[in-house]
Short mmCIF file of C-alpha atoms and ligand atoms in Angstrom, two decimals:
data_model
loop_
_atom_site.label_atom_id
_atom_site.label_comp_id
_atom_site.label_asym_id
_atom_site.label_seq_id
_atom_site.Cartn_x
_atom_site.Cartn_y
_atom_site.Cartn_z
CA UNK A 11 23.07 80.03 39.04
CA UNK A 12 22.94 83.62 37.88
CA UNK A 13 20.25 85.78 39.47
CA UNK A 14 19.77 87.69 36.22
CA UNK A 15 17.54 85.60 33.93
CA UNK A 16 19.35 84.68 30.73
CA UNK A 17 17.78 84.44 27.30
CA UNK A 18 17.98 81.47 24.99
CA UNK A 19 17.89 77.87 26.11
CA UNK A 20 19.45 78.67 29.51
CA UNK A 21 16.11 80.22 30.49
CA UNK A 22 14.20 77.98 32.94
CA UNK A 23 11.76 75.98 30.82
CA UNK A 24 8.70 76.53 32.96
CA UNK A 25 5.38 78.34 32.95
CA UNK A 26 5.34 80.87 35.75
CA UNK A 27 2.54 83.33 36.40
CA UNK A 28 3.50 85.77 39.16
CA UNK A 29 1.21 88.74 38.37
CA UNK A 30 -1.97 89.18 36.47
CA UNK A 31 -1.23 89.15 32.76
CA UNK A 32 -0.36 91.78 31.64
CA UNK A 33 1.26 92.83 34.91
CA UNK A 34 1.87 96.38 36.17
CA UNK A 35 5.19 96.93 34.38
CA UNK A 36 3.79 95.74 31.06
CA UNK A 37 0.69 97.86 31.52
CA UNK A 38 2.84 100.93 32.12
CA UNK A 39 4.86 100.29 28.95
CA UNK A 40 1.71 99.57 26.98
CA UNK A 41 0.35 102.98 27.94
CA UNK A 42 3.55 104.49 26.54
CA UNK A 43 3.16 102.39 23.41
CA UNK A 44 -0.37 103.71 22.95
CA UNK A 45 0.93 107.26 23.15
CA UNK A 46 3.96 106.76 20.88
CA UNK A 47 2.89 104.17 18.26
CA UNK A 48 -0.18 104.45 16.01
CA UNK A 49 -3.05 102.05 16.77
CA UNK A 50 -2.69 100.53 13.29
CA UNK A 51 0.14 98.49 14.79
CA UNK A 52 -1.98 96.07 16.82
CA UNK A 53 -1.01 93.95 19.83
CA UNK A 54 -1.95 90.30 20.36
CA UNK A 55 -0.88 90.19 24.00
CA UNK A 56 0.40 93.37 25.66
CA UNK A 57 3.17 91.86 27.78
CA UNK A 58 6.57 93.43 27.23
CA UNK A 59 9.28 90.87 26.68
CA UNK A 60 12.67 90.88 28.37
CA UNK A 61 13.94 87.37 27.55
CA UNK A 62 12.89 84.39 25.46
CA UNK A 63 14.28 80.98 24.62
CA UNK A 64 13.41 77.33 24.16
CA UNK A 65 9.64 77.21 24.64
CA UNK A 66 9.10 80.29 26.80
CA UNK A 67 8.77 84.07 26.62
CA UNK A 68 9.51 86.03 29.82
CA UNK A 69 7.93 89.43 30.48
CA UNK A 70 8.93 92.54 32.42
CA UNK A 71 6.89 91.44 35.44
CA UNK A 72 8.68 88.08 35.63
CA UNK A 73 5.93 85.95 34.09
CA UNK A 74 7.15 83.06 31.95
CA UNK A 75 4.71 82.20 29.18
CA UNK A 76 4.54 78.99 27.16
CA UNK A 77 5.10 80.11 23.58
CA UNK A 78 2.69 78.61 21.03
CA UNK A 79 3.40 81.42 18.55
CA UNK A 80 7.16 81.64 17.79
CA UNK A 81 6.70 85.29 16.84
CA UNK A 82 4.41 84.08 14.01
CA UNK A 83 6.41 81.03 12.90
CA UNK A 84 9.79 82.72 13.05
CA UNK A 85 11.77 81.38 16.01
CA UNK A 86 11.57 77.75 14.96
CA UNK A 87 15.08 77.11 16.34
CA UNK A 88 14.09 78.92 19.52
CA UNK A 89 14.89 82.45 20.60
CA UNK A 90 18.56 83.29 20.99
CA UNK A 91 19.54 79.83 19.71
CA UNK A 92 23.24 79.24 20.56
CA UNK A 93 24.50 78.75 16.99
CA UNK A 94 22.66 81.88 15.86
CA UNK A 95 23.92 83.95 18.80
CA UNK A 96 27.50 82.84 18.35
CA UNK A 97 27.64 83.66 14.64
CA UNK A 98 25.82 86.98 14.94
CA UNK A 99 27.97 88.05 17.87
CA UNK A 100 31.14 87.45 15.86
CA UNK A 101 29.72 89.15 12.78
CA UNK A 102 28.52 92.26 14.60
CA UNK A 103 32.07 92.81 15.86
CA UNK A 104 33.66 92.17 12.44
CA UNK A 105 31.44 94.36 10.23
CA UNK A 106 27.73 95.18 10.17
CA UNK A 107 27.08 96.29 6.58
CA UNK A 108 28.75 96.97 3.29
CA UNK A 109 25.75 96.44 0.97
CA UNK A 110 26.13 93.20 -0.94
CA UNK A 111 25.68 95.08 -4.24
CA UNK A 112 28.62 97.37 -3.42
CA UNK A 113 31.21 95.03 -1.91
CA UNK A 114 30.04 91.44 -1.37
CA UNK A 115 30.84 89.02 1.47
CA UNK A 116 30.88 85.24 1.68
CA UNK A 117 27.97 84.55 4.05
CA UNK A 118 25.41 85.79 1.48
CA UNK A 119 26.83 83.38 -1.10
CA UNK A 120 26.82 80.55 1.46
CA UNK A 121 23.13 81.14 2.21
CA UNK A 122 22.36 81.17 -1.54
CA UNK A 123 24.34 77.97 -2.13
CA UNK A 124 22.61 76.27 0.77
CA UNK A 125 19.10 77.27 -0.34
CA UNK A 126 19.83 76.19 -3.89
CA UNK A 127 20.83 72.82 -2.48
CA UNK A 128 18.01 72.17 0.01
CA UNK A 129 14.92 73.54 -1.76
CA UNK A 130 12.82 71.07 -3.80
CA UNK A 131 14.13 69.99 -7.22
CA UNK A 132 17.64 69.18 -8.43
CA UNK A 133 17.63 71.63 -11.37
CA UNK A 134 20.11 74.53 -11.56
CA UNK A 135 18.97 77.29 -9.17
CA UNK A 136 19.79 80.82 -8.13
CA UNK A 137 18.93 82.67 -4.89
CA UNK A 138 18.82 86.35 -3.98
CA UNK A 139 18.10 87.82 -0.57
CA UNK A 140 15.69 90.46 0.70
CA UNK A 141 14.47 91.77 4.07
CA UNK A 142 10.88 90.57 4.45
CA UNK A 143 8.42 88.01 3.17
CA UNK A 144 6.43 90.66 1.34
CA UNK A 145 9.52 92.06 -0.37
CA UNK A 146 10.51 88.58 -1.48
CA UNK A 147 7.04 87.77 -2.87
CA UNK A 148 7.11 91.06 -4.83
CA UNK A 149 10.52 90.21 -6.22
CA UNK A 150 9.40 86.73 -7.24
CA UNK A 151 6.55 88.31 -9.22
CA UNK A 152 8.91 90.87 -10.78
CA UNK A 153 11.19 88.06 -11.95
CA UNK A 154 8.30 85.96 -13.30
CA UNK A 155 6.91 88.92 -15.25
CA UNK A 156 10.31 89.76 -16.67
CA UNK A 157 11.06 86.17 -17.66
CA UNK A 158 7.67 85.47 -19.27
CA UNK A 159 6.92 88.91 -20.73
CA UNK A 160 3.41 88.47 -19.27
CA UNK A 161 1.62 90.54 -16.63
CA UNK A 162 -1.21 88.64 -14.96
CA UNK A 163 -0.75 87.06 -11.53
CA UNK A 164 -3.15 84.43 -10.22
CA UNK A 165 -3.71 84.05 -6.47
CA UNK A 166 -6.16 82.12 -4.31
CA UNK A 167 -9.01 82.70 -1.93
CA UNK A 168 -7.77 82.84 1.72
CA UNK A 169 -4.23 83.68 0.53
CA UNK A 170 -1.91 86.01 2.44
CA UNK A 171 1.25 87.44 0.92
CA UNK A 172 2.05 90.69 2.73
CA UNK A 173 1.22 94.34 3.30
CA UNK A 174 3.03 96.24 0.50
CA UNK A 175 0.97 97.49 -2.43
CA UNK A 176 1.51 94.46 -4.63
CA UNK A 177 1.39 91.84 -1.87
CA UNK A 178 -1.65 93.47 -0.25
CA UNK A 179 -3.26 93.20 -3.68
CA UNK A 180 -2.32 89.51 -3.76
CA UNK A 181 -3.82 89.01 -0.28
CA UNK A 182 -7.44 87.84 -0.11
CA UNK A 183 -8.77 89.26 3.13
CA UNK A 184 -10.06 92.83 3.32
CA UNK A 185 -10.06 93.44 7.07
CA UNK A 186 -7.56 94.39 8.43
CA UNK A 187 -5.08 94.12 5.56
CA UNK A 188 -6.67 96.03 2.66
CA UNK A 189 -9.51 98.10 4.09
CA UNK A 190 -9.29 101.69 2.74
CA UNK A 191 -5.75 101.12 1.44
CA UNK A 192 -6.66 100.91 -2.24
CA UNK A 193 -6.43 101.35 -5.13
CA UNK A 194 -4.71 98.03 -5.51
CA UNK A 195 -2.19 96.82 -8.07
CA UNK A 196 -3.71 95.75 -11.39
CA UNK A 197 -3.49 92.36 -13.14
CA UNK A 198 -4.17 90.30 -10.02
CA UNK A 199 -6.79 87.55 -10.38
CA UNK A 200 -8.21 85.43 -7.56
CA UNK A 201 -9.47 81.87 -7.92
CA UNK A 202 -10.92 79.30 -5.46
CA UNK A 203 -8.79 77.34 -3.00
CA UNK A 204 -9.53 73.70 -2.15
CA UNK A 205 -10.65 74.30 1.47
CA UNK A 206 -11.85 70.85 2.55
CA UNK A 207 -13.80 71.88 5.67
CA UNK A 208 -15.82 74.49 3.78
CA UNK A 209 -16.13 72.99 0.30
CA UNK A 210 -19.86 73.03 -0.56
CA UNK A 211 -20.00 69.46 -1.89
CA UNK A 212 -17.80 68.01 0.84
CA UNK A 213 -14.10 67.24 1.30
CA UNK A 214 -14.06 64.19 -1.03
CA UNK A 215 -14.74 66.24 -4.16
CA UNK A 216 -12.86 69.30 -3.03
CA UNK A 217 -9.49 68.92 -4.79
CA UNK A 218 -10.88 68.03 -8.17
CA UNK A 219 -13.72 70.54 -8.22
CA UNK A 220 -11.66 73.42 -6.85
CA UNK A 221 -8.85 72.80 -9.35
CA UNK A 222 -11.34 72.58 -12.22
CA UNK A 223 -12.99 75.85 -11.16
CA UNK A 224 -9.66 77.62 -10.71
CA UNK A 225 -8.38 76.51 -14.10
CA UNK A 226 -11.67 77.32 -15.81
CA UNK A 227 -11.63 80.83 -14.35
CA UNK A 228 -8.05 81.39 -15.46
CA UNK A 229 -8.79 80.23 -18.98
CA UNK A 230 -12.06 82.16 -19.27
CA UNK A 231 -11.25 85.40 -17.45
CA UNK A 232 -7.51 85.87 -17.99
CA UNK A 233 -6.21 83.51 -20.65
CA UNK A 234 -3.45 81.15 -19.59
CA UNK A 235 -1.08 82.71 -22.14
CA UNK A 236 -1.36 86.04 -20.28
CA UNK A 237 -0.44 84.64 -16.88
CA UNK A 238 3.10 85.30 -15.65
CA UNK A 239 2.75 83.51 -12.33
CA UNK A 240 0.55 81.59 -9.97
CA UNK A 241 1.37 82.43 -6.34
CA UNK A 242 0.21 79.98 -3.67
CA UNK A 243 0.94 79.03 -0.08
CA UNK A 244 1.19 75.22 0.20
CA UNK A 245 -0.72 75.65 3.48
CA UNK A 246 -2.61 78.95 3.75
CA UNK A 247 -1.23 80.53 6.94
CA UNK A 248 -3.00 83.73 7.92
CA UNK A 249 -6.08 82.38 6.09
CA UNK A 250 -6.43 79.75 8.82
CA UNK A 251 -3.92 76.93 8.27
CA UNK A 252 -5.91 75.60 5.36
CA UNK A 253 -4.22 72.58 3.88
CA UNK A 254 -5.53 72.37 0.30
CA UNK A 255 -7.21 69.01 -0.33
CA UNK A 256 -4.64 66.45 -1.55
CA UNK A 257 -4.29 66.55 -5.31
CA UNK A 258 -5.12 70.25 -5.68
CA UNK A 259 -1.56 71.57 -5.63
CA UNK A 260 -0.20 68.96 -8.10
CA UNK A 261 -3.07 69.75 -10.49
CA UNK A 262 -2.35 73.50 -10.37
CA UNK A 263 1.40 72.89 -10.77
CA UNK A 264 0.75 70.69 -13.79
CA UNK A 265 -1.48 73.36 -15.36
CA UNK A 266 1.28 75.94 -14.86
CA UNK A 267 3.84 73.67 -16.46
CA UNK A 268 1.64 73.00 -19.49
CA UNK A 269 1.07 76.73 -20.02
CA UNK A 270 4.48 78.28 -19.36
CA UNK A 271 3.28 79.88 -16.10
CA UNK A 272 5.81 80.35 -13.30
CA UNK A 273 4.61 78.40 -10.24
CA UNK A 274 5.61 80.41 -7.16
CA UNK A 275 5.32 78.69 -3.78
CA UNK A 276 5.05 81.18 -0.93
CA UNK A 277 6.70 79.19 1.87
CA UNK A 278 7.22 82.23 4.07
CA UNK A 279 5.21 80.65 6.89
CA UNK A 280 5.55 76.94 6.05
CA UNK A 281 9.28 76.80 5.33
CA UNK A 282 12.26 75.54 7.34
CA UNK A 283 10.88 72.39 8.93
CA UNK A 284 7.69 73.94 10.31
CA UNK A 285 5.37 71.37 8.73
CA UNK A 286 7.51 68.28 9.31
CA UNK A 287 9.24 68.65 5.95
CA UNK A 288 12.02 71.11 5.30
CA UNK A 289 9.51 72.70 2.87
CA UNK A 290 5.77 72.02 2.78
CA UNK A 291 5.80 71.47 -1.01
CA UNK A 292 7.63 68.19 -0.38
CA UNK A 293 4.47 66.59 1.06
CA UNK A 294 3.03 66.12 -2.43
CA UNK A 295 6.31 66.18 -4.33
CA UNK A 296 5.72 69.64 -5.80
CA UNK A 297 8.77 71.26 -7.39
CA UNK A 298 8.03 75.00 -7.62
CA UNK A 299 9.71 77.13 -10.29
CA UNK A 300 10.30 79.75 -7.60
CA UNK A 301 10.12 79.29 -3.83
CA UNK A 302 9.86 82.27 -1.51
CA UNK A 303 11.11 81.94 2.07
CA UNK A 304 11.47 84.22 5.12
CA UNK A 305 10.38 83.97 8.79
CA UNK A 306 12.01 80.73 10.02
CA UNK A 307 15.08 81.30 7.85
CA UNK A 308 17.10 83.41 10.31
CA UNK A 309 15.80 83.00 13.86
CA UNK A 310 14.18 86.44 13.85
CA UNK A 311 16.77 88.53 12.06
CA UNK A 312 15.15 90.12 9.02
CA UNK A 313 15.91 87.96 6.01
CA UNK A 314 13.94 86.57 3.07
CA UNK A 315 14.90 84.72 -0.08
CA UNK A 316 13.79 84.10 -3.63
CA UNK A 317 15.11 80.79 -4.94
CA UNK A 318 14.26 79.60 -8.41
CA UNK A 319 15.20 78.03 -11.70
CA UNK A 320 18.42 79.52 -13.03
CA UNK A 321 16.91 79.99 -16.50
CA UNK A 322 14.14 82.17 -15.00
CA UNK A 323 16.20 84.20 -12.52
CA UNK A 324 19.09 84.71 -14.95
CA UNK A 325 16.84 86.54 -17.42
CA UNK A 326 16.75 89.75 -15.36
CA UNK A 327 19.31 92.35 -16.53
CA UNK A 328 22.34 93.21 -14.41
CA UNK A 329 21.32 95.56 -11.61
CA UNK A 330 17.59 94.86 -12.01
CA UNK A 331 17.23 93.34 -8.54
CA UNK A 332 18.45 94.36 -5.11
CA UNK A 333 18.06 96.71 -2.16
CA UNK A 334 20.31 98.36 0.43
CA UNK A 335 19.95 95.80 3.21
CA UNK A 336 18.92 92.60 1.43
CA UNK A 337 21.10 89.78 2.75
CA UNK A 338 22.58 91.86 5.57
CA UNK A 339 25.65 90.05 6.98
CA UNK A 340 24.14 89.62 10.48
CA UNK A 341 21.00 88.07 8.99
CA UNK A 342 23.07 85.78 6.74
CA UNK A 343 25.13 84.53 9.68
CA UNK A 344 21.90 83.95 11.59
CA UNK A 345 20.54 81.93 8.66
CA UNK A 346 23.66 79.77 8.56
CA UNK A 347 23.23 79.19 12.30
CA UNK A 348 19.58 78.24 11.77
CA UNK A 349 20.41 75.75 9.01
CA UNK A 350 23.12 74.15 11.16
CA UNK A 351 20.67 73.89 14.06
CA UNK A 352 17.94 72.30 11.93
CA UNK A 353 20.39 69.65 10.80
CA UNK A 354 22.19 69.05 14.10
CA UNK A 355 19.00 68.82 16.15
CA UNK A 356 16.84 67.15 13.48
CA UNK A 357 14.20 69.85 13.85
CA UNK A 358 12.27 68.47 10.88
CA UNK A 359 11.76 65.24 12.80
CA UNK A 360 11.02 67.27 15.90
CA UNK A 361 8.25 69.17 14.04
CA UNK A 362 6.70 65.88 13.00
CA UNK A 363 6.79 64.67 16.59
CA UNK A 364 5.08 67.88 17.79
CA UNK A 365 2.27 67.16 15.32
CA UNK A 366 2.04 63.59 16.57
CA UNK A 367 1.57 64.87 20.12
CA UNK A 368 -0.79 67.75 19.31
CA UNK A 369 -3.15 66.31 16.72
CA UNK A 370 -4.49 63.32 18.70
CA UNK A 371 -4.91 65.39 21.85
CA UNK A 372 -6.74 68.15 19.99
CA UNK A 373 -8.93 65.60 18.22
CA UNK A 374 -9.86 64.09 21.59
CA UNK A 375 -10.69 67.57 22.90
CA UNK A 376 -12.78 68.26 19.78
CA UNK A 377 -14.85 65.12 20.33
CA UNK A 378 -16.16 66.57 23.56
CA UNK A 379 -16.37 70.16 22.32
CA UNK A 380 -18.79 70.82 19.46
CA UNK A 381 -17.43 74.39 19.26
CA UNK A 382 -14.42 72.86 17.48
CA UNK A 383 -15.45 72.26 13.88
CA UNK A 384 -12.11 71.14 12.51
CA UNK A 385 -8.65 70.10 13.76
CA UNK A 386 -5.95 70.30 11.11
CA UNK A 387 -2.39 71.01 10.16
CA UNK A 388 0.95 69.29 9.76
CA UNK A 389 3.98 69.10 12.00
CA UNK A 390 4.22 72.12 14.26
CA UNK A 391 1.68 74.13 12.23
CA UNK A 392 -1.59 73.07 13.83
CA UNK A 393 -4.97 74.78 14.14
CA UNK A 394 -8.51 74.37 15.38
CA UNK A 395 -11.41 76.07 13.61
CA UNK A 396 -14.23 77.23 15.88
CA UNK A 397 -17.87 77.13 14.86
CA UNK A 398 -21.28 77.71 16.35
CA UNK A 399 -22.00 74.20 17.73
CA UNK A 400 -23.97 72.01 15.36
CA UNK A 401 -23.22 74.27 12.36
CA UNK A 402 -20.27 75.38 10.28
CA UNK A 403 -20.94 79.00 11.04
CA UNK A 404 -17.63 80.66 12.00
CA UNK A 405 -17.34 81.54 15.68
CA UNK A 406 -14.71 84.29 15.97
CA UNK A 407 -15.83 85.36 19.47
CA UNK A 408 -15.10 81.84 20.78
CA UNK A 409 -11.63 81.98 19.24
CA UNK A 410 -11.02 85.39 20.81
CA UNK A 411 -12.32 84.27 24.21
CA UNK A 412 -10.21 81.10 24.28
CA UNK A 413 -7.12 83.08 23.24
CA UNK A 414 -7.78 85.68 25.95
CA UNK A 415 -8.14 83.01 28.65
CA UNK A 416 -5.01 81.19 27.45
CA UNK A 417 -3.07 84.43 27.68
CA UNK A 418 -4.33 85.03 31.22
CA UNK A 419 -2.99 81.59 32.22
CA UNK A 420 0.39 82.10 30.61
CA UNK A 421 -0.10 80.32 27.30
CA UNK A 422 0.62 82.47 24.25
CA UNK A 423 -1.60 81.47 21.31
CA UNK A 424 -2.45 83.27 18.07
CA UNK A 425 -5.66 83.54 16.10
CA UNK A 426 -5.99 83.44 12.31
CA UNK A 427 -8.48 82.75 9.56
CA UNK A 428 -10.49 84.56 6.93
CA UNK A 429 -13.36 84.58 9.45
CA UNK A 430 -11.11 85.19 12.49
CA UNK A 431 -12.33 81.90 13.99
CA UNK A 432 -9.13 79.86 13.96
CA UNK A 433 -6.71 79.28 16.84
CA UNK A 434 -3.28 78.42 15.52
CA UNK A 435 -0.41 76.77 17.29
CA UNK A 436 3.17 77.36 16.16
CA UNK A 437 5.48 76.25 18.98
CA UNK A 438 9.22 76.67 18.54
CA UNK A 439 10.46 73.30 17.27
CA UNK A 440 12.79 73.09 20.27
CA UNK A 441 9.90 73.30 22.74
CA UNK A 442 10.38 70.67 25.45
CA UNK A 443 7.68 67.98 25.67
CA UNK A 444 6.55 68.93 29.16
CA UNK A 445 5.68 72.47 28.04
CA UNK A 446 3.88 71.21 24.95
CA UNK A 447 1.79 68.88 27.13
CA UNK A 448 1.15 71.59 29.72
CA UNK A 449 0.01 74.01 27.01
CA UNK A 450 -2.43 71.42 25.67
CA UNK A 451 -3.76 70.73 29.16
CA UNK A 452 -4.47 74.45 29.68
CA UNK A 453 -6.19 74.60 26.32
CA UNK A 454 -8.29 71.55 27.16
CA UNK A 455 -9.40 73.04 30.46
CA UNK A 456 -10.32 76.40 28.90
CA UNK A 457 -12.24 74.83 26.02
CA UNK A 458 -14.19 72.67 28.51
CA UNK A 459 -15.04 75.82 30.47
CA UNK A 460 -16.52 77.86 27.64
N1 PLZ B 20 3.63 85.28 2.91
C1 PLZ B 20 2.64 83.17 3.62
O1 PLZ B 20 2.64 84.31 6.22
C2 PLZ B 20 3.65 86.93 6.83
C3 PLZ B 20 1.87 88.45 8.86
C4 PLZ B 20 1.85 89.24 10.09
P1 PLZ B 20 6.50 89.65 6.00
N2 PLZ B 20 2.70 86.43 7.76
C5 PLZ B 20 2.60 87.15 9.03
C6 PLZ B 20 1.11 90.52 9.86
O2 PLZ B 20 -0.03 90.61 10.31
O3 PLZ B 20 1.66 91.42 9.21
C7 PLZ B 20 3.65 86.33 5.46
C8 PLZ B 20 3.14 85.04 5.21
C9 PLZ B 20 3.15 84.54 3.92
C10 PLZ B 20 4.13 86.51 3.11
C11 PLZ B 20 4.16 87.08 4.37
C12 PLZ B 20 4.74 88.43 4.54
O4 PLZ B 20 5.93 88.36 5.25
O5 PLZ B 20 7.86 89.23 6.45
O6 PLZ B 20 5.55 89.94 7.13
O7 PLZ B 20 6.55 90.75 5.01
#
């Protein structure tokens, strides 16, 4: 065995805590980070990574952490996944960039063909590629406005769509995303989301009432005939893994269809098997007019896509869409490697299995811990919402404290939520069972302690 730790799946799949976390080497680098990088770029856990793969992240001090974050739902196939590494390695030696708009290359077209094939709906589709989720959401809105000749965009409470001017405007939460960054883009309208745990009249009425309110607000305040697009996450990610009550999404999609509104599904966080379907829209048979993807698409290389009905995307004039790096050849090869891996290793089934392990264990933990108000999610996109016991009052300090203690024990977890009171779990889909179980055991112990 090599003495130098290797990245990717050859990395020992074990939790190993050999220093305090963060250890001395990480602390030294973090001090340099504080001096060189503005504080606006926050840090969830200040350990500096040297290797990662399978279900672990290894830091500069030799600690091996169980990864329940996947770099925010990105490394679903694992870090340094073999098929990704192999393709990218070959590509980086062949050529690194030409700009697809200047002189094209085949891998971009292959990614487009593949996305046209695997996204929901069997209508004629087109795909174009960008660098980030935010850039792709912006482009989807540009296309919808162009195709409809309308301007208004409808978004939802708890929604997150990015940090650029338009996507920040589409995002619901002020702190930290919007605070003092205005003025925001015009013609953005926000309507209620069917949030079962917090719906005033209870979860049973949530879908119907929320949809009725949303549609009423659109009709009254905007006018359906002025709406270019509705943009929605099939499960709100940053907002706290809120799965809209069943029936809500189909009702909104139906309203869009009846009124010539482009239904845009933001599957940046939910896409590529994360929720136990290739795309989360499949759960309720939703066929979006445009689907936006990023994150899990390319194993961490920057890539995002807009895939939609040919008759919508084909309306934009020649040269109206693009960007220097969009669909970079390294990122396209990575995406092809990801798609091969998902198929070969049945990662969609694997995500479902992760949910089947996590949900019952978390529900059992919640029964003994009144600080857990809700356990929810699908596949490998699972969360617990923390509340002041006996109430529904959000408890962000409990979420922060649990996360801090998990980190100290070598379990990397992320927080989320409009109220900052959600712990979210996004393991790589290739995480071995023993690490998943060990992570849950640590979580159980820490929750019992607080
Ligand atoms: N749409 C649904 O989840 C990115 C944000 C991390 P980019 N979510 C992680 C942070 O704090 O900046 C996201 C998303 C959904 C769009 C985006 C934006 O994707 O690739 O970060 O631009």
